[in-house]
Amino acid sequence: MFKNSMRILLFTFILFDFNVSNLSAQTTTTNLKDETKIQTFLKVTEQIRCICLPSLPIQSCSFNMCSASSYLKNFIENRINEGMGEKEILEKMENGFGDSVRTDPIVLHFLENGNEGMVNSILFGFGPNILAKPDGTWINTTLLFIGILGLFFIYRYANKKSKTFNPKENLANKESVDSIKQRIRDLESKES
């Protein structure tokens, strides 16, 4: 019993440790080739929230989860290629890039697809919340809680299952059934 509990606990720890290490890794791709530009890109994208999942940095958003964030990453790459630095990009993400970016391919793409809200946010700024430090703690805590709760129910199910197949209890139940049958026979014989 103790060994099984320790195995489950060890498995949970390894599983949780593996997931946390994956969440903390830098998981974005870029078309930039210069190392300083790549570092600027990584610093900027870890300080901006994902448009679709604000608890994640835009760096962790994939195209499958949020296409708007994917296009914004390309927009950030374009700004870095134009020579903008980390602080300037972050400041302009908050307060707006102005009309100078209207001809950017990403802005034109948003306009062609009717996403004027995104274009306005790029031109006039996303506001101070776009730069807030993303915090995935509640997501990790919720996943851990669900995992522990799942393991608890598995443990209860396994214990309940082992009790139903206990041969000693089945023998005790058989004896009590036999004693009840005997009582019924005794009562029937008294009535006759």
Backbone as JSON, one array per atom type, in Angstrom:
{
  "sequence": "MFKNSMRILLFTFILFDFNVSNLSAQTTTTNLKDETKIQTFLKVTEQIRCICLPSLPIQSCSFNMCSASSYLKNFIENRINEGMGEKEILEKMENGFGDSVRTDPIVLHFLENGNEGMVNSILFGFGPNILAKPDGTWINTTLLFIGILGLFFIYRYANKKSKTFNPKENLANKESVDSIKQRIRDLESKES",
  "N": [[0.83, -1.19, 0.0], [1.87, 1.29, 0.88], [4.0, 1.48, -0.89], [2.7, 1.71, -3.36], [1.45, 4.2, -3.02], [3.68, 5.83, -2.84], [4.75, 5.49, -5.4], [2.75, 6.64, -7.0], [2.88, 9.28, -6.05], [5.53, 9.94, -6.79], [5.32, 9.69, -9.58], [3.47, 11.76, -10.09], [4.98, 13.98, -9.3], [7.11, 13.9, -11.17], [5.68, 14.19, -13.56], [4.49, 16.74, -13.15], [6.8, 18.32, -12.83], [7.95, 18.03, -15.36], [6.01, 19.3, -16.98], [6.05, 21.95, -15.95], [8.65, 22.73, -16.57], [8.47, 22.76, -19.33], [6.64, 24.82, -19.69], [8.06, 27.04, -18.85], [10.03, 27.34, -20.71], [11.42, 29.05, -23.58], [9.34, 29.34, -26.19], [8.97, 30.27, -28.8], [9.13, 31.1, -32.29], [11.2, 32.72, -34.74], [11.87, 34.77, -37.6], [14.1, 36.22, -37.68], [17.63, 36.69, -38.07], [19.99, 37.77, -37.01], [21.75, 37.69, -33.96], [21.52, 39.65, -31.89], [19.17, 40.93, -32.63], [17.41, 38.81, -32.39], [17.51, 38.37, -29.61], [16.45, 40.81, -28.74], [13.88, 40.52, -29.79], [12.99, 38.28, -28.29], [13.01, 39.36, -25.69], [11.12, 41.41, -25.93], [8.78, 39.99, -26.67], [8.33, 38.44, -24.43], [7.37, 40.2, -22.62], [4.94, 41.13, -23.36], [1.46, 40.65, -23.41], [-0.42, 37.84, -24.6], [-2.9, 38.14, -27.1], [-5.23, 36.59, -27.21], [-5.08, 34.8, -25.01], [-4.62, 36.15, -22.21], [-3.19, 35.41, -19.92], [-0.85, 34.34, -20.71], [2.42, 35.04, -22.02], [2.99, 36.73, -25.15], [4.97, 35.46, -26.45], [4.67, 32.75, -25.93], [2.4, 32.04, -27.28], [0.93, 30.14, -29.84], [0.36, 29.75, -33.39], [-1.9, 28.19, -33.72], [-3.32, 28.61, -31.39], [-3.77, 31.38, -31.29], [-4.14, 33.44, -33.8], [-3.95, 36.19, -34.13], [-1.97, 37.0, -32.31], [0.2, 35.72, -33.44], [0.5, 37.11, -35.85], [1.07, 39.59, -34.74], [3.57, 39.07, -33.64], [5.05, 38.85, -35.97], [4.77, 41.47, -36.82], [6.21, 42.76, -34.81], [8.75, 41.73, -35.37], [9.16, 43.05, -37.82], [9.37, 45.69, -36.89], [11.71, 45.53, -35.4], [13.52, 44.92, -37.42], [13.47, 47.36, -38.69], [14.99, 48.8, -37.01], [14.16, 49.52, -34.45], [14.35, 49.5, -30.89], [14.1, 47.49, -27.86], [12.82, 48.93, -25.68], [11.59, 51.04, -27.03], [9.78, 49.7, -28.74], [8.12, 48.44, -26.84], [7.05, 50.69, -25.55], [5.66, 51.85, -27.67], [3.85, 49.82, -28.25], [2.17, 50.08, -26.14], [1.31, 52.79, -26.34], [0.91, 53.33, -29.02], [1.83, 53.13, -32.51], [1.4, 54.97, -34.46], [0.65, 56.66, -37.62], [2.72, 55.93, -39.27], [3.07, 53.21, -39.64], [1.11, 52.24, -41.28], [1.5, 51.14, -43.8], [2.69, 48.74, -43.35], [3.01, 45.23, -43.92], [1.59, 43.51, -42.2], [-0.28, 45.16, -40.93], [-1.72, 45.91, -43.2], [-2.72, 43.38, -43.85], [-4.45, 42.92, -41.65], [-6.3, 44.96, -42.17], [-7.34, 44.15, -44.67], [-8.7, 41.86, -43.9], [-10.7, 42.87, -42.4], [-10.25, 43.51, -39.73], [-10.37, 45.93, -38.02], [-10.23, 46.75, -35.4], [-7.85, 45.64, -34.39], [-6.04, 46.97, -36.02], [-6.48, 49.62, -35.19], [-5.62, 49.38, -32.56], [-2.9, 48.89, -32.95], [-2.14, 51.27, -34.21], [-2.95, 53.3, -32.37], [-2.39, 52.32, -29.88], [-2.33, 49.7, -27.41], [-2.79, 50.07, -24.78], [-2.05, 50.19, -21.19], [-2.35, 47.6, -20.12], [-1.42, 45.71, -21.92], [1.25, 45.43, -21.49], [1.53, 44.31, -19.05], [2.94, 42.09, -16.68], [2.67, 38.85, -17.57], [0.99, 36.26, -15.81], [1.05, 33.01, -15.13], [0.49, 31.52, -12.92], [-1.98, 30.85, -11.67], [-3.08, 29.16, -13.57], [-1.26, 27.01, -13.58], [-1.55, 26.21, -10.91], [-4.24, 25.44, -10.86], [-4.2, 23.29, -12.69], [-2.49, 21.57, -11.28], [-4.08, 21.1, -8.99], [-6.3, 19.81, -10.17], [-5.01, 17.55, -11.13], [-4.14, 16.32, -8.71], [-6.62, 15.89, -7.53], [-7.7, 14.1, -9.39], [-5.92, 11.93, -9.05], [-6.6, 11.28, -6.43], [-9.25, 10.35, -6.75], [-8.75, 8.14, -8.37], [-7.27, 6.59, -6.61], [-9.23, 6.15, -4.59], [-11.09, 4.7, -6.1], [-9.59, 2.44, -6.76], [-9.16, 1.35, -4.21], [-11.81, 0.84, -3.43], [-12.53, -1.02, -5.34], [-10.79, -3.11, -4.72], [-11.83, -3.87, -2.28], [-14.28, -4.98, -2.91], [-13.62, -7.37, -4.04], [-12.67, -8.9, -2.02], [-11.95, -11.92, -0.63], [-12.42, -12.84, 1.98], [-14.47, -11.21, 2.96], [-16.5, -11.97, 1.21], [-16.83, -14.63, 1.99], [-17.75, -14.21, 4.59], [-20.17, -12.96, 4.01], [-21.47, -15.07, 2.74], [-21.75, -16.87, 4.82], [-23.52, -15.44, 6.45], [-25.76, -15.38, 4.81], [-26.33, -18.08, 4.67], [-26.98, -18.48, 7.36], [-29.3, -16.97, 7.53], [-30.99, -18.33, 5.79], [-31.22, -20.69, 7.24], [-32.62, -19.78, 9.49], [-35.04, -19.1, 8.3], [-35.91, -21.63, 7.5], [-36.17, -22.79, 10.04], [-38.26, -21.21, 11.07], [-40.31, -21.9, 9.28], [-40.56, -24.59, 9.86], [-41.54, -24.5, 12.45], [-44.07, -23.42, 12.06], [-45.38, -25.41, 10.76]],
  "CA": [[0.0, 0.0, 0.0], [2.77, 2.44, 0.97], [4.79, 1.53, -2.12], [1.85, 2.25, -4.41], [1.28, 5.62, -2.77], [4.94, 6.5, -3.19], [4.86, 5.48, -6.86], [1.83, 7.65, -7.51], [3.44, 10.58, -5.7], [6.7, 10.15, -7.62], [4.83, 9.9, -10.94], [2.89, 13.09, -10.11], [6.07, 14.95, -9.23], [7.82, 13.89, -12.45], [4.78, 14.76, -14.55], [4.36, 18.17, -12.88], [8.09, 18.94, -13.1], [8.12, 18.05, -16.81], [5.12, 20.32, -17.53], [6.51, 23.27, -15.56], [9.85, 23.06, -17.33], [8.05, 23.1, -20.68], [5.98, 26.11, -19.68], [9.0, 28.12, -18.63], [10.96, 27.42, -21.82], [11.06, 29.97, -24.63], [8.76, 28.46, -27.18], [8.54, 31.01, -29.98], [10.05, 31.06, -33.42], [11.36, 34.01, -35.37], [12.57, 34.77, -38.88], [15.3, 37.05, -37.53], [18.88, 35.92, -38.14], [21.01, 38.39, -36.17], [21.57, 37.29, -32.55], [21.04, 40.78, -31.08], [17.76, 41.13, -32.99], [16.66, 37.69, -31.79], [17.42, 38.64, -28.17], [15.47, 41.9, -28.6], [12.58, 39.91, -30.05], [12.61, 37.44, -27.14], [12.73, 40.24, -24.54], [9.85, 42.12, -26.17], [7.64, 39.07, -26.69], [8.03, 37.89, -23.1], [6.79, 41.27, -21.8], [3.64, 41.51, -23.93], [0.45, 39.61, -23.24], [-1.1, 37.26, -25.76], [-4.19, 38.79, -27.33], [-6.32, 35.63, -26.95], [-4.92, 34.21, -23.67], [-3.81, 37.16, -21.51], [-2.36, 34.87, -18.85], [0.4, 33.9, -21.33], [3.11, 36.05, -22.83], [2.79, 36.52, -26.59], [6.04, 34.55, -26.84], [4.21, 31.37, -25.78], [1.23, 31.79, -28.11], [1.21, 29.54, -31.14], [-0.61, 30.14, -34.4], [-3.14, 27.44, -33.5], [-4.07, 29.17, -30.28], [-4.14, 32.78, -31.48], [-3.52, 33.94, -35.02], [-3.65, 37.62, -33.97], [-0.67, 37.1, -31.65], [1.2, 35.3, -34.41], [0.73, 38.25, -36.74], [1.74, 40.65, -33.97], [4.99, 38.71, -33.54], [5.65, 39.25, -37.25], [4.81, 42.94, -36.79], [7.34, 43.12, -33.93], [9.95, 41.45, -36.16], [9.32, 44.14, -38.79], [9.85, 46.89, -36.18], [13.11, 45.28, -35.04], [14.28, 45.05, -38.66], [13.56, 48.79, -38.99], [15.96, 49.39, -36.1], [13.6, 49.86, -33.14], [14.85, 48.72, -29.76], [13.12, 46.88, -26.95], [12.03, 49.93, -24.93], [10.76, 51.79, -27.97], [8.67, 48.84, -29.18], [7.19, 48.28, -25.71], [6.36, 51.97, -25.34], [4.71, 52.06, -28.78], [2.77, 48.85, -28.11], [1.25, 50.64, -25.16], [0.77, 54.1, -26.72], [0.61, 53.39, -30.44], [2.92, 53.35, -33.47], [1.05, 56.09, -35.33], [0.34, 56.41, -39.03], [3.91, 55.49, -40.01], [3.05, 51.75, -39.87], [-0.07, 51.87, -42.09], [1.9, 50.37, -44.98], [3.28, 47.46, -42.92], [2.21, 44.11, -44.46], [0.7, 42.95, -41.18], [-1.39, 46.11, -40.79], [-2.54, 45.75, -44.41], [-3.43, 42.1, -43.72], [-5.58, 43.13, -40.73], [-7.29, 45.79, -42.86], [-7.99, 43.33, -45.69], [-9.59, 40.9, -43.24], [-11.73, 43.6, -41.65], [-9.92, 43.57, -38.3], [-10.03, 47.33, -37.75], [-9.9, 46.87, -33.98], [-6.43, 45.36, -34.23], [-5.32, 48.08, -36.67], [-6.56, 50.78, -34.29], [-4.76, 49.12, -31.4], [-1.51, 49.07, -33.38], [-1.91, 52.69, -34.5], [-3.18, 54.18, -31.22], [-1.9, 51.69, -28.65], [-3.14, 48.68, -26.74], [-3.01, 50.49, -23.4], [-1.06, 49.69, -20.24], [-2.52, 46.17, -19.78], [-0.69, 44.85, -22.85], [2.61, 45.26, -20.99], [1.53, 43.71, -17.72], [3.69, 40.83, -16.58], [1.75, 37.71, -17.57], [1.16, 35.38, -14.67], [0.39, 31.73, -15.35], [0.46, 30.78, -11.66], [-3.3, 30.28, -11.39], [-3.28, 28.04, -14.48], [-0.47, 25.9, -13.07], [-2.16, 25.77, -9.67], [-5.48, 24.74, -11.21], [-3.82, 22.0, -13.27], [-1.99, 20.73, -10.19], [-5.23, 20.71, -8.18], [-7.07, 18.83, -10.93], [-4.21, 16.32, -11.14], [-4.2, 15.71, -7.39], [-7.99, 15.41, -7.36], [-7.82, 12.9, -10.22], [-5.21, 10.84, -8.38], [-7.39, 10.91, -5.26], [-10.37, 9.52, -7.19], [-8.19, 6.87, -8.83], [-6.92, 5.88, -5.38], [-10.49, 5.69, -3.99], [-11.66, 3.67, -6.96], [-8.77, 1.23, -6.61], [-9.45, 0.78, -2.89], [-13.18, 0.32, -3.44], [-12.51, -2.22, -6.19], [-10.12, -4.19, -4.01], [-12.7, -4.32, -1.2], [-15.37, -5.81, -3.44], [-13.09, -8.69, -4.38], [-12.04, -9.47, -0.83], [-12.56, -13.25, -0.43], [-12.86, -13.0, 3.38], [-15.8, -10.59, 3.08], [-17.45, -12.81, 0.48], [-17.08, -15.79, 2.83], [-18.59, -13.75, 5.7], [-21.51, -12.74, 3.46], [-22.05, -16.38, 2.48], [-22.16, -17.41, 6.11], [-24.71, -14.75, 6.93], [-26.87, -15.83, 3.96], [-26.66, -19.44, 5.14], [-27.67, -18.39, 8.66], [-30.65, -16.45, 7.27], [-31.76, -19.45, 5.23], [-31.5, -21.61, 8.34], [-33.68, -19.18, 10.3], [-36.3, -19.24, 7.55], [-36.3, -23.04, 7.63], [-36.64, -22.99, 11.4], [-39.58, -20.61, 11.19], [-41.25, -22.7, 8.5], [-40.8, -25.86, 10.54], [-42.37, -24.2, 13.62], [-45.42, -23.15, 11.61], [-46.03, -26.63, 10.29]],
  "C": [[0.87, 1.25, 0.0], [3.57, 2.6, -0.31], [3.97, 2.11, -3.27], [1.64, 3.75, -4.25], [2.53, 6.39, -3.15], [5.13, 6.54, -4.7], [3.98, 6.54, -7.49], [2.37, 9.04, -7.24], [4.65, 10.91, -6.57], [6.29, 10.43, -9.07], [4.25, 11.31, -11.09], [3.98, 14.16, -10.12], [6.8, 15.05, -10.57], [6.96, 14.53, -13.53], [4.67, 16.26, -14.38], [5.66, 18.89, -13.21], [8.33, 19.06, -14.6], [7.27, 19.16, -17.42], [5.59, 21.72, -17.18], [7.74, 23.65, -16.35], [9.5, 23.4, -18.77], [7.39, 24.46, -20.73], [6.96, 27.25, -19.53], [10.0, 28.27, -19.77], [10.48, 28.45, -22.83], [10.61, 29.16, -25.82], [8.31, 29.2, -28.43], [9.58, 30.87, -31.08], [10.12, 32.46, -34.02], [12.09, 33.83, -36.7], [13.85, 35.6, -38.83], [16.54, 36.17, -37.53], [19.96, 36.46, -37.21], [20.72, 38.11, -34.7], [21.05, 38.43, -31.68], [19.57, 41.07, -31.38], [16.89, 40.03, -32.38], [16.48, 37.92, -30.29], [16.43, 39.77, -27.9], [14.06, 41.35, -28.78], [12.1, 39.09, -28.85], [12.26, 38.29, -25.92], [11.39, 40.94, -24.71], [8.68, 41.16, -26.04], [7.37, 38.42, -25.34], [7.39, 38.94, -22.18], [5.43, 41.73, -22.29], [2.69, 40.34, -23.77], [-0.05, 39.11, -24.58], [-2.46, 37.93, -25.88], [-5.35, 37.87, -26.92], [-6.28, 35.04, -25.54], [-4.04, 35.13, -22.84], [-2.97, 36.63, -20.36], [-1.01, 34.38, -19.38], [1.1, 35.07, -21.99], [2.91, 35.72, -24.31], [3.84, 35.54, -27.14], [5.57, 33.1, -26.83], [3.0, 31.05, -26.64], [1.66, 31.16, -29.42], [0.14, 29.99, -32.12], [-1.94, 29.44, -34.18], [-3.98, 28.06, -32.41], [-4.58, 30.57, -30.61], [-3.43, 33.34, -32.7], [-3.17, 35.42, -34.89], [-2.28, 37.81, -33.31], [0.45, 36.69, -32.6], [1.53, 36.44, -35.37], [1.42, 39.4, -36.0], [3.22, 40.35, -33.79], [5.71, 39.07, -34.84], [5.76, 40.77, -37.33], [6.0, 43.41, -35.94], [8.67, 42.85, -34.65], [10.22, 42.57, -37.16], [9.85, 45.4, -38.12], [11.33, 46.72, -35.8], [14.0, 45.42, -36.28], [14.43, 46.51, -39.09], [14.52, 49.51, -38.04], [15.41, 49.81, -34.74], [14.18, 48.95, -32.07], [13.71, 48.23, -28.88], [12.22, 47.92, -26.28], [11.1, 50.7, -25.85], [9.55, 50.97, -28.43], [7.65, 48.68, -28.06], [6.39, 49.55, -25.46], [5.31, 52.19, -26.42], [3.6, 51.01, -28.78], [1.72, 49.38, -27.15], [0.56, 51.9, -25.69], [0.5, 54.28, -28.2], [1.82, 53.69, -31.31], [2.63, 54.5, -34.4], [0.86, 55.66, -36.77], [1.53, 55.88, -39.82], [3.9, 53.99, -40.33], [1.86, 51.31, -40.73], [0.29, 51.01, -43.3], [2.58, 49.04, -44.63], [2.4, 46.32, -43.43], [1.24, 43.51, -43.44], [-0.51, 43.86, -40.97], [-2.31, 46.0, -42.0], [-3.34, 44.45, -44.38], [-4.64, 42.25, -42.8], [-6.67, 43.95, -41.4], [-8.06, 44.97, -43.91], [-8.99, 42.34, -45.09], [-10.63, 41.57, -42.36], [-11.48, 43.69, -40.16], [-9.44, 44.98, -37.94], [-9.69, 47.56, -36.29], [-8.42, 46.64, -33.72], [-5.6, 46.48, -34.85], [-5.33, 49.31, -35.76], [-5.68, 50.6, -33.06], [-3.29, 49.3, -31.76], [-1.23, 50.57, -33.57], [-1.98, 53.56, -33.25], [-2.79, 53.57, -29.88], [-2.89, 50.71, -28.05], [-3.47, 49.08, -25.31], [-2.03, 49.8, -22.46], [-1.18, 48.19, -19.93], [-1.77, 45.24, -20.72], [0.71, 44.54, -22.33], [2.67, 44.62, -19.61], [2.27, 42.4, -17.75], [2.69, 39.69, -16.55], [2.05, 36.78, -16.4], [0.35, 34.11, -14.9], [0.26, 30.91, -14.09], [-0.89, 30.13, -11.43], [-3.59, 29.11, -12.32], [-2.53, 26.81, -13.96], [-1.07, 25.33, -11.79], [-3.44, 24.98, -9.94], [-5.17, 23.36, -11.79], [-3.3, 21.04, -12.2], [-3.13, 20.22, -9.33], [-6.06, 19.64, -8.88], [-6.33, 17.49, -10.96], [-4.28, 15.58, -9.81], [-5.6, 15.15, -7.13], [-8.23, 14.14, -8.17], [-7.12, 11.71, -9.59], [-5.96, 10.36, -7.15], [-8.55, 9.99, -5.67], [-9.89, 8.17, -7.72], [-7.86, 6.0, -7.62], [-8.18, 5.32, -4.71], [-11.11, 4.56, -4.79], [-10.9, 2.36, -6.79], [-9.04, 0.56, -5.26], [-10.84, 0.17, -2.83], [-13.24, -0.99, -4.22], [-11.87, -3.39, -5.45], [-10.98, -4.71, -2.86], [-13.8, -5.23, -1.71], [-14.89, -7.21, -3.8], [-12.39, -9.36, -3.21], [-12.7, -10.82, -0.53], [-13.05, -13.45, 1.0], [-14.24, -12.4, 3.57], [-16.85, -11.43, 2.37], [-17.81, -14.05, 1.29], [-17.99, -15.4, 3.99], [-20.02, -13.52, 5.22], [-22.19, -14.08, 3.2], [-22.54, -17.01, 3.77], [-23.42, -16.73, 6.61], [-25.93, -15.13, 6.09], [-27.31, -17.23, 4.4], [-27.4, -19.39, 6.47], [-29.09, -17.86, 8.48], [-31.54, -17.56, 6.7], [-32.14, -20.45, 6.33], [-32.62, -21.08, 9.22], [-35.03, -19.32, 9.61], [-36.81, -20.67, 7.64], [-36.84, -23.34, 9.02], [-38.03, -22.42, 11.61], [-40.65, -21.41, 10.44], [-41.58, -24.01, 9.22], [-41.65, -25.63, 11.8], [-43.83, -23.99, 13.22], [-46.12, -24.45, 11.19], [-46.4, -27.53, 11.39]]
}
